[in-house]
Amino acid sequence: MHQLPLPHSSAIAHSQQLTAQIIQKIAAHHNQIPFADFMHMALYAPGLGYYHVGNQKLGQYGDFITAPEISPLFSYSLAYYLNTLYTHISASLGAYILEVGAGSGKMALHLLQYLQQQNSLPEKYYILELSPDLQQKQQHLLQQKLPDIYPRIVWLDTLPQNFKGIILANEVLDAMPVHLLSWQANQLQEKYVSYHHPKQSFYFTDGELSHPLLSQKGEYIASLQHHTSPYITEVNLLAESWLASIADCLEAGVCIVIDYGFPEQEYYHPDRNTGTLMCHYQHHSHTDPFFYPGLQDITAHVNFTALANTAVQHAMQVNAFTTQAYFLLGNHLVEFAQQQIATSPSSNIYPISQAVRTLTLAEEMGELFKVLVLSKNITMPAPHFTDLRQHL
Ligand SMILES: C[S@@+](CC[C@H](N)C(=O)[O-])C[C@H]1O[C@@H](n2cnc3c(N)ncnc32)[C@H](O)[C@@H]1O
């Protein structure tokens, strides 16, 4: 079906090892596991899952590219916003930042470089990273590029308790395993993964809902808009419990979530009847989650309304919701680009203006990516960019 590049033999061997583990798990569960369990193993199985091993994931030579990888301009604009927040709230908070899921470490690098120039360095910059491989890459990059700031950077294994400060998560929630719900002849079921031994392939089956919350979610989704069956969509229970634990660990401060996704009305629109599940392999985007488990990223879009509701249920406030374009343009993206151009030889102008386009144009990342600003126990400044909270 796909014309995806064939992995080299050692990568195939690696995928076969993970595949064998998944097959074992499926066999132990009467030949079907919820898709969320399959996705969890494919991405996070110790030593074998996509995020656990030392493959090149992010960037030009990896499988996908994120905003901090496209250009430092993204992180400069975010740092500009953090700086405006600091001047407003740091007296009560002290200056601490916690980045969840820091990828290659480039966002931390450019945020800290900008904050250092502004004399606004945080006392500590914490990183919580599940992937041992990415943690190593982050440490290598930051130690090399920021030797003087490096002692302020601390890697954590779990969320801290009673944290005061700013928590950042860029493209973390889209990498969390999702449950797939399916309506066939108006009957709600869940998608499971089974294994066909003669054909040596995974395939989807339908079954009963595997988690008590899913029937509640299913009823709610069906009540939002009338969709006709067949209809498939995702529910990200982990993203909601992750946000609940962020709210619990945050004594006072801000949490900024940046990711691709929609408010619920758009997420569960009747026309989006095959959901948002996407896979990324060597810059090819496709929809086959069974392609070489462990070698490709599997993602789903984020439901920002569900996150905002979870935040409110856990004593947080929703301070702003906007598109990446509005957020970056409101935080001096163009001015940062102009500064870069002014200090670069003319041959470098094209990639800089191209980065601004990629980050902000509606048909690129500008509209699909959203920014959600949440706070707890502090008074926040009003957003200085277009606020779309009414759409949540
Ligand atoms: C798509 S990458 C994005 C990386 C980076 N933030 C960027 O924008 O380039 C997803 C990152 O989230 C991490 N991750 C996923 N779930 C996580 C969790 N529950 N806690 C901490 N990190 C997580 C992955 O290991 C990876 O670093």
Coordinates of C-alpha atoms and ligand atoms in Angstrom, one line a residue:
M1 CA 0.0 0.0 0.0
H2 CA 2.7 2.5 1.0
Q3 CA 5.7 3.6 -0.9
L4 CA 7.7 4.1 2.3
P5 CA 11.4 3.7 2.3
L6 CA 12.5 0.2 3.4
P7 CA 14.5 0.3 6.7
H8 CA 18.0 -1.2 6.6
S9 CA 18.4 -4.8 7.9
S10 CA 19.5 -3.9 11.5
A11 CA 16.5 -1.6 11.9
I12 CA 14.2 -4.4 10.6
A13 CA 15.8 -6.8 13.1
H14 CA 15.1 -4.3 15.9
S15 CA 11.5 -3.9 14.8
Q16 CA 11.1 -7.7 14.7
Q17 CA 12.2 -8.0 18.3
L18 CA 9.6 -5.4 19.4
T19 CA 7.0 -7.1 17.2
A20 CA 7.7 -10.4 18.9
Q21 CA 7.0 -8.8 22.3
I22 CA 3.8 -7.2 21.1
I23 CA 2.7 -10.6 19.6
Q24 CA 3.4 -12.2 23.0
K25 CA 1.3 -9.6 24.8
I26 CA -1.5 -10.0 22.3
A27 CA -1.4 -13.8 22.7
A28 CA -1.6 -13.4 26.5
H29 CA -4.8 -11.3 26.1
H30 CA -6.9 -13.7 23.9
N31 CA -5.5 -12.3 20.7
Q32 CA -6.5 -8.7 21.2
I33 CA -5.1 -5.6 23.0
P34 CA -6.6 -2.1 23.0
F35 CA -4.9 0.0 20.3
A36 CA -3.7 2.3 23.2
D37 CA -1.6 -0.6 24.5
F38 CA -0.2 -1.4 21.1
M39 CA 0.8 2.3 20.6
H40 CA 2.3 2.4 24.1
M41 CA 4.5 -0.6 23.3
A42 CA 5.4 0.7 19.8
L43 CA 6.6 4.1 21.3
Y44 CA 7.7 3.3 24.8
A45 CA 8.6 -0.4 25.3
P46 CA 11.8 -0.4 27.4
G47 CA 14.8 -0.7 25.2
L48 CA 12.8 -1.2 22.0
G49 CA 10.0 1.4 21.6
Y50 CA 10.4 4.3 19.2
Y51 CA 11.1 6.8 21.9
H52 CA 13.4 4.5 23.9
V53 CA 16.0 3.7 21.4
G54 CA 18.9 5.7 19.8
N55 CA 17.4 6.3 16.3
Q56 CA 17.4 9.8 14.9
K57 CA 13.9 10.9 15.5
L58 CA 13.7 14.7 15.1
G59 CA 15.1 17.0 12.5
Q60 CA 16.1 16.9 8.9
Y61 CA 17.6 13.4 9.0
G62 CA 15.0 11.9 11.4
D63 CA 11.3 11.2 10.9
F64 CA 9.6 14.5 11.7
I65 CA 10.5 18.1 12.4
T66 CA 9.1 20.2 15.3
A67 CA 8.9 24.0 15.6
P68 CA 12.0 24.3 17.8
E69 CA 13.9 22.2 15.2
I70 CA 12.8 24.4 12.4
S71 CA 14.3 27.6 13.7
P72 CA 15.5 29.2 17.0
L73 CA 13.0 31.9 16.2
F74 CA 10.2 29.8 17.7
S75 CA 12.0 29.5 21.1
Y76 CA 13.0 33.2 21.1
S77 CA 9.4 34.2 20.8
L78 CA 8.3 31.7 23.5
A79 CA 11.2 33.1 25.7
Y80 CA 10.0 36.6 25.0
Y81 CA 6.6 35.5 26.4
L82 CA 8.2 33.9 29.4
N83 CA 10.1 37.1 30.1
T84 CA 6.9 39.1 30.1
L85 CA 5.4 36.6 32.5
Y86 CA 8.4 36.8 34.7
T87 CA 8.2 40.5 35.1
H88 CA 4.6 40.0 36.1
I89 CA 4.8 37.0 38.4
S90 CA 8.4 36.2 39.4
A91 CA 8.3 38.1 42.6
S92 CA 5.8 35.6 43.9
L93 CA 7.2 32.5 42.2
G94 CA 11.0 32.8 41.8
A95 CA 12.3 31.8 38.4
Y96 CA 11.9 28.1 37.7
I97 CA 11.1 26.4 34.4
L98 CA 10.2 22.8 33.9
E99 CA 10.2 21.5 30.3
V100 CA 8.4 18.2 29.7
G101 CA 9.5 16.1 26.8
A102 CA 12.5 18.2 25.6
G103 CA 13.2 16.2 22.4
S104 CA 16.7 17.1 21.1
G105 CA 17.1 19.9 23.7
K106 CA 17.1 22.7 21.1
M107 CA 14.1 24.5 22.7
A108 CA 15.9 24.6 26.0
L109 CA 19.1 25.8 24.4
H110 CA 17.5 28.7 22.6
L111 CA 15.2 29.7 25.5
L112 CA 18.1 29.8 27.8
Q113 CA 20.3 31.7 25.4
Y114 CA 17.6 34.4 25.0
L115 CA 16.9 34.6 28.7
Q116 CA 20.6 34.9 29.5
Q117 CA 20.8 37.9 27.1
Q118 CA 17.9 39.5 28.9
N119 CA 19.5 38.8 32.4
S120 CA 16.4 36.7 33.2
L121 CA 17.9 33.2 33.6
P122 CA 15.8 30.9 35.7
E123 CA 17.4 29.6 38.9
K124 CA 16.8 26.1 37.7
Y125 CA 15.7 24.7 34.3
Y126 CA 14.2 21.2 34.9
I127 CA 13.7 18.7 32.2
L128 CA 11.4 15.7 32.6
E129 CA 12.1 13.3 29.7
L130 CA 10.9 9.7 29.4
S131 CA 13.3 8.7 26.7
P132 CA 16.7 7.7 27.9
D133 CA 18.1 8.2 24.4
L134 CA 16.7 11.8 24.1
Q135 CA 17.8 12.6 27.6
Q136 CA 21.4 11.7 26.6
K137 CA 21.2 13.8 23.5
Q138 CA 19.8 16.8 25.5
Q139 CA 22.7 16.5 28.0
H140 CA 25.3 16.4 25.3
L141 CA 23.9 19.4 23.4
L142 CA 23.3 21.6 26.5
Q143 CA 26.7 20.8 28.1
Q144 CA 28.5 21.6 24.9
K145 CA 26.6 24.8 24.0
L146 CA 25.8 26.2 27.4
P147 CA 28.7 25.2 29.7
D148 CA 28.2 28.2 32.0
I149 CA 24.5 27.6 32.4
Y150 CA 24.7 23.8 32.5
P151 CA 24.8 23.5 36.3
R152 CA 21.3 25.1 36.4
I153 CA 19.8 22.4 34.2
V154 CA 18.4 19.4 36.2
W155 CA 16.9 16.2 34.7
L156 CA 14.0 14.7 36.7
D157 CA 12.5 11.2 36.6
T158 CA 9.1 12.3 37.9
L159 CA 7.1 15.4 38.3
P160 CA 8.4 17.5 41.3
Q161 CA 6.1 18.2 44.3
N162 CA 4.9 21.7 45.1
F163 CA 6.5 23.2 42.0
K164 CA 6.4 26.9 41.6
G165 CA 7.2 28.3 38.2
I166 CA 6.5 27.7 34.5
I167 CA 5.9 24.3 32.9
L168 CA 6.3 23.9 29.2
A169 CA 5.2 21.0 26.9
N170 CA 5.8 21.4 23.2
E171 CA 4.5 18.4 21.1
V172 CA 4.4 16.1 24.0
L173 CA 0.7 15.2 24.2
D174 CA 0.4 14.1 20.6
A175 CA 3.0 11.4 21.4
M176 CA 0.8 9.8 24.1
P177 CA -1.1 6.6 23.4
V178 CA -4.7 7.0 22.5
H179 CA -7.8 4.8 22.6
L180 CA -9.6 4.4 19.3
L181 CA -13.4 4.6 19.4
S182 CA -15.5 3.3 16.5
W183 CA -19.1 3.6 15.7
Q184 CA -20.5 1.0 13.3
A185 CA -24.3 1.0 12.7
N186 CA -24.4 3.4 15.6
Q187 CA -22.9 0.9 18.0
L188 CA -20.0 2.2 20.0
Q189 CA -17.0 -0.1 20.2
E190 CA -13.2 0.2 20.7
K191 CA -10.5 -0.7 18.2
Y192 CA -8.3 -3.5 19.3
V193 CA -5.1 -4.9 17.7
S194 CA -4.9 -8.6 16.9
Y195 CA -2.2 -10.7 15.1
H196 CA -2.7 -13.0 12.1
H197 CA 0.0 -15.7 12.4
P198 CA -0.2 -17.1 8.8
K199 CA -0.1 -13.6 7.3
Q200 CA 2.3 -12.4 9.9
S201 CA 0.5 -9.1 10.3
F202 CA -1.3 -7.0 12.8
Y203 CA -4.9 -6.1 12.1
F204 CA -7.7 -4.2 13.7
T205 CA -10.7 -5.8 15.5
D206 CA -13.6 -4.2 17.3
G207 CA -14.4 -5.1 20.9
E208 CA -16.0 -3.8 24.1
L209 CA -14.7 -0.6 25.7
S210 CA -11.6 -1.4 27.7
H211 CA -11.8 1.5 30.2
P212 CA -14.9 2.6 32.2
L213 CA -14.3 6.3 31.2
L214 CA -14.5 5.5 27.5
S215 CA -18.3 4.9 27.5
Q216 CA -18.8 8.3 29.1
K217 CA -16.4 9.8 26.5
G218 CA -18.2 8.0 23.7
E219 CA -21.6 9.2 24.8
Y220 CA -20.3 12.8 25.1
I221 CA -18.7 12.7 21.7
A222 CA -21.9 11.4 20.1
S223 CA -23.9 14.2 21.9
L224 CA -21.7 17.0 20.4
Q225 CA -22.7 16.7 16.8
H226 CA -24.6 14.1 14.9
H227 CA -22.1 11.9 13.1
T228 CA -23.2 9.0 10.9
S229 CA -21.4 5.7 11.3
P230 CA -19.0 4.4 10.4
Y231 CA -17.0 6.9 12.4
I232 CA -13.6 6.4 14.1
T233 CA -11.9 8.9 16.5
E234 CA -9.4 9.0 19.3
V235 CA -9.7 9.6 23.1
N236 CA -6.5 10.6 24.9
L237 CA -7.1 9.6 28.5
L238 CA -3.4 9.8 29.3
A239 CA -3.2 13.5 28.2
E240 CA -6.0 14.3 30.7
S241 CA -4.4 12.4 33.5
W242 CA -1.1 14.0 32.7
L243 CA -2.6 17.4 32.9
A244 CA -4.3 16.5 36.2
S245 CA -0.9 15.5 37.6
I246 CA 0.6 18.7 36.3
A247 CA -2.1 20.6 38.2
D248 CA -1.5 18.6 41.3
C249 CA 2.3 19.2 41.3
L250 CA 1.9 22.9 40.6
E251 CA 1.6 24.9 43.8
A252 CA 1.6 28.2 41.9
G253 CA 2.5 29.0 38.3
V254 CA 1.8 28.6 34.6
C255 CA 1.6 25.7 32.3
I256 CA 2.0 26.3 28.5
V257 CA 0.9 23.4 26.2
I258 CA 1.7 23.7 22.5
D259 CA 0.6 21.1 20.1
Y260 CA -1.4 20.3 17.0
G261 CA -5.1 19.8 17.6
F262 CA -8.5 21.4 17.8
P263 CA -11.3 22.4 20.2
E264 CA -13.7 19.4 20.6
Q265 CA -16.3 20.7 18.1
E266 CA -13.7 20.6 15.4
Y267 CA -12.0 17.5 16.7
Y268 CA -15.2 15.4 16.6
H269 CA -16.6 17.0 13.5
P270 CA -18.8 14.6 11.6
D271 CA -16.5 15.0 8.5
R272 CA -13.4 13.9 10.4
N273 CA -14.8 10.3 10.3
T274 CA -11.4 8.5 10.2
G275 CA -9.9 10.4 13.2
T276 CA -6.5 12.1 13.3
L277 CA -4.1 9.2 13.9
M278 CA -0.9 9.8 11.9
C279 CA 2.5 8.0 11.6
H280 CA 5.8 9.6 10.6
Y281 CA 8.6 7.7 9.1
Q282 CA 11.6 9.5 7.5
H283 CA 9.4 12.6 6.7
H284 CA 6.7 10.5 5.1
S285 CA 3.3 11.0 6.9
H286 CA 0.9 8.0 6.5
T287 CA -1.8 6.2 8.4
D288 CA -0.5 2.7 8.9
P289 CA 0.3 2.3 12.6
F290 CA 1.5 -1.3 12.0
F291 CA 4.4 -0.3 9.7
Y292 CA 7.6 -1.6 11.4
P293 CA 6.7 -1.1 15.1
G294 CA 9.5 0.8 16.9
L295 CA 10.8 2.5 13.8
Q296 CA 8.2 5.2 13.3
D297 CA 6.4 7.8 15.4
I298 CA 2.6 7.4 15.9
T299 CA 0.6 10.4 16.9
A300 CA -2.9 11.8 17.3
H301 CA -4.1 15.4 17.4
V302 CA -4.9 17.0 20.8
N303 CA -8.4 17.8 22.0
F304 CA -7.8 21.2 23.7
T305 CA -11.3 21.5 25.1
A306 CA -10.7 18.3 27.1
L307 CA -7.5 19.7 28.4
A308 CA -9.1 23.0 29.4
N309 CA -11.9 21.2 31.2
T310 CA -9.4 19.0 33.1
A311 CA -7.4 22.1 34.1
V312 CA -10.5 23.8 35.5
Q313 CA -11.5 20.6 37.3
H314 CA -8.1 20.7 39.0
A315 CA -8.2 24.2 40.2
M316 CA -6.3 25.8 37.3
Q317 CA -7.4 28.7 35.2
V318 CA -7.5 28.9 31.4
N319 CA -5.7 32.2 30.6
A320 CA -5.4 32.0 26.9
F321 CA -6.0 29.7 23.9
T322 CA -4.7 30.8 20.5
T323 CA -3.0 29.6 17.3
Q324 CA 0.7 29.2 17.0
A325 CA 0.7 32.0 14.4
Y326 CA -1.1 34.5 16.7
F327 CA 1.1 33.5 19.6
L328 CA 4.4 33.8 17.8
L329 CA 3.5 37.0 15.9
G330 CA 2.3 38.5 19.2
N331 CA 5.6 37.6 20.8
H332 CA 7.9 39.4 18.3
L333 CA 8.6 36.6 15.9
V334 CA 9.0 39.0 13.0
E335 CA 11.3 41.3 15.0
F336 CA 13.5 38.4 15.9
A337 CA 13.6 37.4 12.3
Q338 CA 14.6 40.9 11.3
Q339 CA 17.3 40.9 13.9
Q340 CA 18.6 37.6 12.5
I341 CA 18.6 38.9 9.0
A342 CA 20.3 42.1 10.0
T343 CA 23.2 40.2 11.5
S344 CA 23.4 37.4 8.8
P345 CA 25.1 37.5 5.5
S346 CA 22.5 38.0 2.7
S347 CA 22.7 34.4 1.6
N348 CA 21.0 33.4 4.9
I349 CA 17.9 35.5 4.4
Y350 CA 15.9 32.8 2.6
P351 CA 15.9 30.1 5.3
I352 CA 15.0 32.7 7.9
S353 CA 12.0 34.0 6.0
Q354 CA 11.1 30.5 5.1
A355 CA 11.1 29.5 8.8
V356 CA 8.7 32.4 9.6
R357 CA 6.4 31.2 6.9
T358 CA 6.5 27.5 8.1
L359 CA 5.8 28.5 11.7
T360 CA 3.0 30.9 10.9
L361 CA 1.2 30.3 7.6
A362 CA -2.2 28.7 8.0
E363 CA -1.5 25.9 5.5
E364 CA 1.8 25.1 7.4
M365 CA 1.9 25.1 11.2
G366 CA 0.3 28.5 11.9
E367 CA -3.3 27.3 12.4
L368 CA -3.2 23.7 13.2
F369 CA -0.8 24.2 16.1
K370 CA -2.4 25.8 19.2
V371 CA -1.1 27.3 22.4
L372 CA -3.0 26.8 25.7
V373 CA -1.9 28.9 28.7
L374 CA -3.1 27.7 32.1
S375 CA -2.3 29.0 35.5
K376 CA -2.7 28.2 39.2
N377 CA -2.7 30.4 42.3
I378 CA -1.4 33.5 40.5
T379 CA -2.7 36.6 38.9
M380 CA -1.8 36.5 35.2
P381 CA -1.5 39.4 32.8
A382 CA -4.2 39.5 30.0
P383 CA -3.0 37.8 26.8
H384 CA -1.3 40.3 24.4
F385 CA -2.2 38.1 21.4
T386 CA -5.5 37.2 19.8
D387 CA -7.3 35.0 22.3
L388 CA -9.6 32.3 21.0
R389 CA -10.9 30.9 24.4
Q390 CA -14.5 31.3 23.2
H391 CA -13.9 28.4 20.7
L392 CA -12.9 25.9 23.5
Ligands
LIG1 C1 7.3 14.7 19.5 S1 8.6 14.8 20.6 C2 8.7 16.5 20.9 C3 10.0 17.0 21.4 C4 10.2 18.4 21.7 N1 9.4 19.0 22.7 C5 10.2 19.2 20.4 O1 9.2 20.0 20.3 O2 11.0 19.1 19.6 C6 7.8 14.2 22.1 C7 8.6 14.2 23.3 O3 7.8 14.0 24.5 C8 8.4 13.0 25.3 N2 7.3 12.4 26.1 C9 6.2 11.7 25.7 N3 5.4 11.5 26.8 C10 6.0 12.0 27.8 C11 5.7 12.1 29.2 N4 4.6 11.5 29.7 N5 6.5 12.7 30.1 C12 7.7 13.3 29.6 N6 8.1 13.2 28.3 C13 7.2 12.6 27.4 C14 9.1 12.1 24.3 O4 10.1 11.3 24.8 C15 9.7 13.2 23.3 O5 10.9 13.8 23.9

